[in-house]
Coordinates of C-alpha atoms in Angstrom, one line a residue:
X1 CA -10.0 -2.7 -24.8
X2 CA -13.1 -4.5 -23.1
X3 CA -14.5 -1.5 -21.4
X4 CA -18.0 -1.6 -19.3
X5 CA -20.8 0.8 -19.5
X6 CA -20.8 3.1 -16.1
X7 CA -24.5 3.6 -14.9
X8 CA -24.1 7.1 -13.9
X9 CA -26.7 6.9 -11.0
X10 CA -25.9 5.8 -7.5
X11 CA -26.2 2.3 -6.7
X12 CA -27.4 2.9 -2.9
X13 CA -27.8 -0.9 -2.4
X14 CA -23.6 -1.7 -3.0
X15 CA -22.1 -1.5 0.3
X16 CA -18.2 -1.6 -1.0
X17 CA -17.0 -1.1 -4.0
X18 CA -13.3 -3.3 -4.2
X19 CA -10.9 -1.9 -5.8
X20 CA -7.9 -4.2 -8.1
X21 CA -5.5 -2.9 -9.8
X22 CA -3.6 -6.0 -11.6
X23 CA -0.3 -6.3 -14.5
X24 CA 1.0 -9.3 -14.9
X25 CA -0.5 -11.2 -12.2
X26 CA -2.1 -14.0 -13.5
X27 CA -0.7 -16.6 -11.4
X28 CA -2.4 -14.6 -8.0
X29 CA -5.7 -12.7 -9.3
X30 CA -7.5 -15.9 -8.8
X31 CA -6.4 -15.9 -5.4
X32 CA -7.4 -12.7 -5.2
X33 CA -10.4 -12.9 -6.3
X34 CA -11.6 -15.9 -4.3
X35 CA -10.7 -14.2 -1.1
X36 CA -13.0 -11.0 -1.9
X37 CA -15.7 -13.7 -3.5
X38 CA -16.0 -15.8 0.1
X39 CA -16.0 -13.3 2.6
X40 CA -18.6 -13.6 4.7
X41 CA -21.3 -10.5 4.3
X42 CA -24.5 -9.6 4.4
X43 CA -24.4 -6.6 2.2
X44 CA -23.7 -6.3 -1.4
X45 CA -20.3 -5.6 -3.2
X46 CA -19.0 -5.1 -6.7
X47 CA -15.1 -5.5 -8.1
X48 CA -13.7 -2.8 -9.9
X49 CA -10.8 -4.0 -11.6
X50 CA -8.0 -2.6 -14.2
X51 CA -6.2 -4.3 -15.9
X52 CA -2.9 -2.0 -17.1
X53 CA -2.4 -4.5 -20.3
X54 CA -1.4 -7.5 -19.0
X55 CA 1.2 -9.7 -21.1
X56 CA 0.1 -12.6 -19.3
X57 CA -3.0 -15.0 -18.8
X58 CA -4.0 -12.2 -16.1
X59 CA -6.7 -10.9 -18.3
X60 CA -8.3 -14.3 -19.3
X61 CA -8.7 -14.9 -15.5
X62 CA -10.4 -12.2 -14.6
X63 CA -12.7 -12.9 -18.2
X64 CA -13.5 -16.0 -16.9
X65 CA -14.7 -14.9 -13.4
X66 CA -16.8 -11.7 -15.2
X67 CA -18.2 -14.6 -16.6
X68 CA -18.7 -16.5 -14.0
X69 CA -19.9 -13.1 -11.5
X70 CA -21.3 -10.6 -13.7
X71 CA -23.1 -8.3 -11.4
X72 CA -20.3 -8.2 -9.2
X73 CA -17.1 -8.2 -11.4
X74 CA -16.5 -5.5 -13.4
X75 CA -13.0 -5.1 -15.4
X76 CA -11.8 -2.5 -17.1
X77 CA -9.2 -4.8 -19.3
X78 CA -6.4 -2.2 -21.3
X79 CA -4.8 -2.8 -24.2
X80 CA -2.2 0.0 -23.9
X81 CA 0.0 0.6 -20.4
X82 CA -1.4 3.5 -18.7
X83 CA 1.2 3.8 -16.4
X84 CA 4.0 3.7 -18.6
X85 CA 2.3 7.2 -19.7
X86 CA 2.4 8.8 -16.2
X87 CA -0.5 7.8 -14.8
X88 CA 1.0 6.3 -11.5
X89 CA -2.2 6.3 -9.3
X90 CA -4.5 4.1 -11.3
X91 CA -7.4 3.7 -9.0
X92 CA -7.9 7.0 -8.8
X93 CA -7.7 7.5 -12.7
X94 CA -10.0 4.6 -13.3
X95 CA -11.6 2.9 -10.7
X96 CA -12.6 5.3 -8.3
X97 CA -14.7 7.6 -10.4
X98 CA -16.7 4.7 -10.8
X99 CA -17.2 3.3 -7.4
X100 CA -21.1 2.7 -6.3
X101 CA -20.2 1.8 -2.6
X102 CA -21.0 3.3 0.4
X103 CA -17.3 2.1 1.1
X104 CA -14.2 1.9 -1.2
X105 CA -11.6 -1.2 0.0
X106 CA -8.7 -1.6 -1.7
X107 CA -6.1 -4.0 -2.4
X108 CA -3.1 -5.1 -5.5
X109 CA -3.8 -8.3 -7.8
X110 CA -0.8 -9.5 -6.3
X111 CA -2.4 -10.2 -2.9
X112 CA -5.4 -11.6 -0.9
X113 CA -7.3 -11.3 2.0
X114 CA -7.1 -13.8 4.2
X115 CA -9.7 -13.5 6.6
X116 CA -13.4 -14.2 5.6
X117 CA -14.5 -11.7 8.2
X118 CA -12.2 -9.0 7.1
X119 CA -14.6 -6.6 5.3
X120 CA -17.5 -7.4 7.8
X121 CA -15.6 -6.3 10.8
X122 CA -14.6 -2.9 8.8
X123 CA -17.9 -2.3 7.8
X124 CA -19.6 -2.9 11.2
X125 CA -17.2 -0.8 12.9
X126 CA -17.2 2.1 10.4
X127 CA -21.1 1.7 10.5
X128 CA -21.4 1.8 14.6
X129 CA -18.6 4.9 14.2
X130 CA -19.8 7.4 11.6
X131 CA -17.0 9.8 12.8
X132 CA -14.3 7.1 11.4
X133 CA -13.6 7.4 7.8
X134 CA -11.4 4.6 7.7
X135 CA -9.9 1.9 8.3
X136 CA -6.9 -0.6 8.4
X137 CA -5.2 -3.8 9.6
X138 CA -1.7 -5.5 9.6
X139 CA -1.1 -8.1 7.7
X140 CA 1.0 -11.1 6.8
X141 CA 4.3 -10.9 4.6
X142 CA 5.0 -13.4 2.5
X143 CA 7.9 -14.0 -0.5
X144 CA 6.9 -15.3 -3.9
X145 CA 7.3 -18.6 -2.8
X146 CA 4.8 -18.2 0.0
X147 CA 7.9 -17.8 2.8
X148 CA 6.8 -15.5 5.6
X149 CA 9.0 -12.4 5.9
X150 CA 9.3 -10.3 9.3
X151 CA 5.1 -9.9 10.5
X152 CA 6.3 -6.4 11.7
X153 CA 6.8 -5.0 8.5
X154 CA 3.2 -4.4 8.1
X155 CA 2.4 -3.9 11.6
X156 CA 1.9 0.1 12.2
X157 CA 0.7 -0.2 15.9
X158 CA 0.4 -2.7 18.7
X159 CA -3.2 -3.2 19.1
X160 CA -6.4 -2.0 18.0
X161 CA -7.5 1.4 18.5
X162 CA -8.3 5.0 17.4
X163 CA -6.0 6.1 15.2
X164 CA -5.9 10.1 15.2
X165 CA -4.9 11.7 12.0
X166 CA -1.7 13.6 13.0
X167 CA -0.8 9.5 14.5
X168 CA -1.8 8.9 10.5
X169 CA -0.1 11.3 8.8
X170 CA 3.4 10.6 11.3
X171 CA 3.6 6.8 11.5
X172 CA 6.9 5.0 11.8
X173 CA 5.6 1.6 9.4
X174 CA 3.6 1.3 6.4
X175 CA 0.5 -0.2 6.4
X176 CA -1.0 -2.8 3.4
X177 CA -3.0 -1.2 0.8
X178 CA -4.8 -4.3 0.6
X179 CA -6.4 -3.2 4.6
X180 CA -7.7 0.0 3.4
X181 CA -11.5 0.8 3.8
X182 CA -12.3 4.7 3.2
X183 CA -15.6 6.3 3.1
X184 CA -16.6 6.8 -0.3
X185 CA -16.4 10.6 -0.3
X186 CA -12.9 10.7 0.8
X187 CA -11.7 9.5 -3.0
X188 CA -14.3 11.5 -5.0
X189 CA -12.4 15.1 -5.1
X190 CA -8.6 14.0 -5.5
X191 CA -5.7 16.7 -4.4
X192 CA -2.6 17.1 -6.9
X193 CA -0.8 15.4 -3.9
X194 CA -2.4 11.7 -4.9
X195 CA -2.3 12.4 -8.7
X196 CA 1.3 13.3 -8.9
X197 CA 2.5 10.9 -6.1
X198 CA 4.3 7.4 -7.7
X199 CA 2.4 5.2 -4.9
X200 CA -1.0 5.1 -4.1
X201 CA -1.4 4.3 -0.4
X202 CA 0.6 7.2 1.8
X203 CA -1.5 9.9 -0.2
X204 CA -4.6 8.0 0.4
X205 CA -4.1 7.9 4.4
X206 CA -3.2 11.3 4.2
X207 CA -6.8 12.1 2.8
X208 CA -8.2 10.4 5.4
X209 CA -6.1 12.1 8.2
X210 CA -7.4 15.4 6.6
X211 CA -10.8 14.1 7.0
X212 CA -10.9 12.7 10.4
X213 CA -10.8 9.6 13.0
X214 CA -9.2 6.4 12.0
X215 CA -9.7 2.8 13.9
X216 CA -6.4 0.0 13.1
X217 CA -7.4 -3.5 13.7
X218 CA -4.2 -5.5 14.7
X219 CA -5.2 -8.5 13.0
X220 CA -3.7 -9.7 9.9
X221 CA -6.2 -10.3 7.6
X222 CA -4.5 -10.1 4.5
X223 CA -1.4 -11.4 3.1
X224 CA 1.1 -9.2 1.1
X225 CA 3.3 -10.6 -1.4
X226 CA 6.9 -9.1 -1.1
X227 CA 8.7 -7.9 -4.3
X228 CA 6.8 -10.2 -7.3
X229 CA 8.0 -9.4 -10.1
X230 CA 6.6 -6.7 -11.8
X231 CA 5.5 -5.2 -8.6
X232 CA 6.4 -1.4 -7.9
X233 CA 9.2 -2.5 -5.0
X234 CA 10.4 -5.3 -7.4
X235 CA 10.9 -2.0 -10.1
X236 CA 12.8 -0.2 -7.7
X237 CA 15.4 -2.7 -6.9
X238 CA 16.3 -2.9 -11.0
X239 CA 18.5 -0.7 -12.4
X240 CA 20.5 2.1 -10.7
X241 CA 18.9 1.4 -7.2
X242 CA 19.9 4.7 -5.6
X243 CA 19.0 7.1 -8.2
X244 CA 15.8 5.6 -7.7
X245 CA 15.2 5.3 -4.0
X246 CA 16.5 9.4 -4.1
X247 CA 14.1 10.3 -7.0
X248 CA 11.2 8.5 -5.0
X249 CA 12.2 10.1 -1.4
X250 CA 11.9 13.6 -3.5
X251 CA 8.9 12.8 -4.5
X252 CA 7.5 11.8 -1.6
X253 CA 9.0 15.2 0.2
X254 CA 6.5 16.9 -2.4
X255 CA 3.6 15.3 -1.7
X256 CA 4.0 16.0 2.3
X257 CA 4.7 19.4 1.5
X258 CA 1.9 19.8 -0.8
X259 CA -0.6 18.5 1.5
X260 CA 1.0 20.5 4.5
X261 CA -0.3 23.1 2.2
X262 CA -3.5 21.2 1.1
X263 CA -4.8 21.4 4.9
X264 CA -3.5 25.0 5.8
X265 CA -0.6 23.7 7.9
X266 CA -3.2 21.7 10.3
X267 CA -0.5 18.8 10.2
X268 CA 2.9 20.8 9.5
X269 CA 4.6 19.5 12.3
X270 CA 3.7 15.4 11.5
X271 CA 3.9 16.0 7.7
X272 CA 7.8 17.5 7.9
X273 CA 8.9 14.8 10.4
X274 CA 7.3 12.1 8.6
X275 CA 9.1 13.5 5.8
X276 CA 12.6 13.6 7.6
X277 CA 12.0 10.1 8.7
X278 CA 11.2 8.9 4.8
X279 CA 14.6 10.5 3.8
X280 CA 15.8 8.8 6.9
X281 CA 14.9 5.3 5.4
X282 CA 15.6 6.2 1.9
X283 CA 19.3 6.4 3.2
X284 CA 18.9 3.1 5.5
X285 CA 18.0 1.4 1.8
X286 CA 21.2 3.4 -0.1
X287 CA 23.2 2.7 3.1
X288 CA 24.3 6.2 3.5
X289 CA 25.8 5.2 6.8
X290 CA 26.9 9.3 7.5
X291 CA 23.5 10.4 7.2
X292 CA 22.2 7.1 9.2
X293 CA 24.5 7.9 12.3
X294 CA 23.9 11.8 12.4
X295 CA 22.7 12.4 15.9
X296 CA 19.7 14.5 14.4
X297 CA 18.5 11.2 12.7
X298 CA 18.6 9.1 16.3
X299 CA 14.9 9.2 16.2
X300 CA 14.1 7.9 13.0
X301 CA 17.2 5.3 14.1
X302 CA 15.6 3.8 17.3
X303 CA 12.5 3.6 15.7
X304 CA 13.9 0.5 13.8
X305 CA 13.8 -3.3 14.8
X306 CA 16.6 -4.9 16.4
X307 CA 17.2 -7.3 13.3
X308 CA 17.7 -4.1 11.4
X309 CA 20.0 -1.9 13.3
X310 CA 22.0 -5.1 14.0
X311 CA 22.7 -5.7 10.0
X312 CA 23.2 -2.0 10.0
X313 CA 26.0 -1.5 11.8
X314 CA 27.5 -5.3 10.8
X315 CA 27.9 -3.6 7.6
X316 CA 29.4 -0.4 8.9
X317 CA 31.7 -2.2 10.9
X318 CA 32.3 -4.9 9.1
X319 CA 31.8 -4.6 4.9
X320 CA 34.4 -7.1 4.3
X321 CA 33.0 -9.4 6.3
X322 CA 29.0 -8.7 5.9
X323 CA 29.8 -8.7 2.2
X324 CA 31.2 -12.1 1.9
X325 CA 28.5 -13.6 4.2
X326 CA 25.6 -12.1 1.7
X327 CA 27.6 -13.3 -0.9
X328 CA 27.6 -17.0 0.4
X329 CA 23.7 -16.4 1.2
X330 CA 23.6 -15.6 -2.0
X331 CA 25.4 -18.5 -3.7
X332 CA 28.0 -16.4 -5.0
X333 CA 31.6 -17.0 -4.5

């Protein structure tokens, strides 16, 4: 394992410490790395990357550009999976405890910011607004192949504005990990709720919501890539698909739950209905079509596009017929 040697004093002069976590993305940490290498700043940044052992090229990139940025790229490059031995949240694990920044921005090997201004604009705001402790964008959604997908799926809000934690903690879309900008402080003490949670980004907006004001630019300045293969939604979909999606909606009941009682109850009423609405969705994806239609779940149902309530209830009404169509999509006869 190429390991780096952690200077245990502040670096006061970093402004953001960028956070990568990368497996088997050799063919888009480049990309990656680019985008956070041209933005346009006037304040100094460093990349924290792990590497969870790699069985591609993905580690002889990032080699290449340590070499090429020294002062600013710092990998951690493993020669064992971590996560295949439970540790699901690996920036807080390994790149967190060693972040130098004023500011810690995040994003997955796997995508790219791109807008040159993006980190700029976050910083200036967050530095005019010392009561925000972070902030977050839309972005764009893109297949492997570089196809967009449907902009609203990483589109939590309609414009730009304050976002105020209990809006954070109950919010009807995700947002991109690769957006996130959080005040340093906000990742050094991690509750059980992050550690034991199998996704990173909902337990790190709940941290913020505990710890105050949040500002969402509705710009997309970054790109997500949807499902890549060896991506945590491409792992999801392999295998027995709803044992899966019910072990992960579980999961995720216990960590609203634990941080309901991490912040004393401060949230219980946005925490338990943004819990109901994940079990909601975790039976759109299963197509539990009883649970779906219940009139206590009308909520959570209007809350959906029209593109998906519309293949919803094709399918409901119509499985012969939906199923030969996807079929045919599919090139199956």
């Amino acid at each position: 394992m190429n390991e780096i040697n952690i200077d245990q004093d502040r670096d006061t002069d970093i402004m953001v410490s960028v956070c990568v976590v990368t497996y088997n993305h050799g063919k888009y940490i480049g990309a990656c790395l680019d985008h956070i290498l041209q933005q346009n700043r006037d304040f100094r940044i460093e990349v924290l990357i792990h590497d969870d052992a790699s069985t591609d090229d993905a580690q002889d990139v990032i080699r290449a550009y340590q070499k090429r940025y020294p002062d600013i790229i710092k990998p951690i490059l493993r020669t064992e999976n971590q996560y295949s031995k439970g540790i699901t949240n690996i920036s807080g694990a390994f790149n967190f405890p060693r972040a130098k920044g004023k500011y810690v921005a995040l994003t997955d090997g796997d995508d790219f910011w791109c807008d040159p201004d993006k980190l700029k604009k976050q910083v200036e705001y967050m530095e005019a607004n010392p009561g925000c402790v972070f902030t977050f964008h839309s972005a764009k959604v893109v297949t492997e192949d570089g196809a967009l997908v449907n902009g609203e799926l990483m589109r939590p809000y309609k414009q730009s504005r304050v976002v105020k934690p209990e809006e954070l903690v109950d919010k009807a879309v995700g947002s991109p990990f690769a957006s996130f900008l959080l005040r340093r402080e906000i990742v050094e003490k991690l509750p059980d709720y992050y550690v034991d949670c199998p996704v990173g980004d909902r337990p790190l907006e709940l941290m913020a919501a505990a710890a105050g004001d949040s500002y969402y630019f509705d710009e997309p300045m970054s790109v997500y890539r949807f499902s890549i293969g060896g991506s945590w939604t491409e792992s999801q979909m392999t295998g027995d698909y709803v044992k899966k999606q019910k072990r992960f909606a579980e999961d995720l009941f216990r960590m609203y739950r634990s941080f309901d009682e991490e912040t004393g109850g401060r949230f219980h009423d946005a925490a338990m209905r943004a819990a109901k609405r994940n079990e909601f969705l975790t039976n759109v994806n299963i197509r539990d079509f009883e649970e779906i239609y219940k009139a206590e779940n009308k909520e959570f149902y209007d809350e959906l596009n029209f593109r998906d309530r519309f293949f919803i209830g094709f399918e409901y009404r119509m499985p012969r017929l939906y199923s030969w169509l996807r079929n045919r999509k599919n090139g199956r006869k």
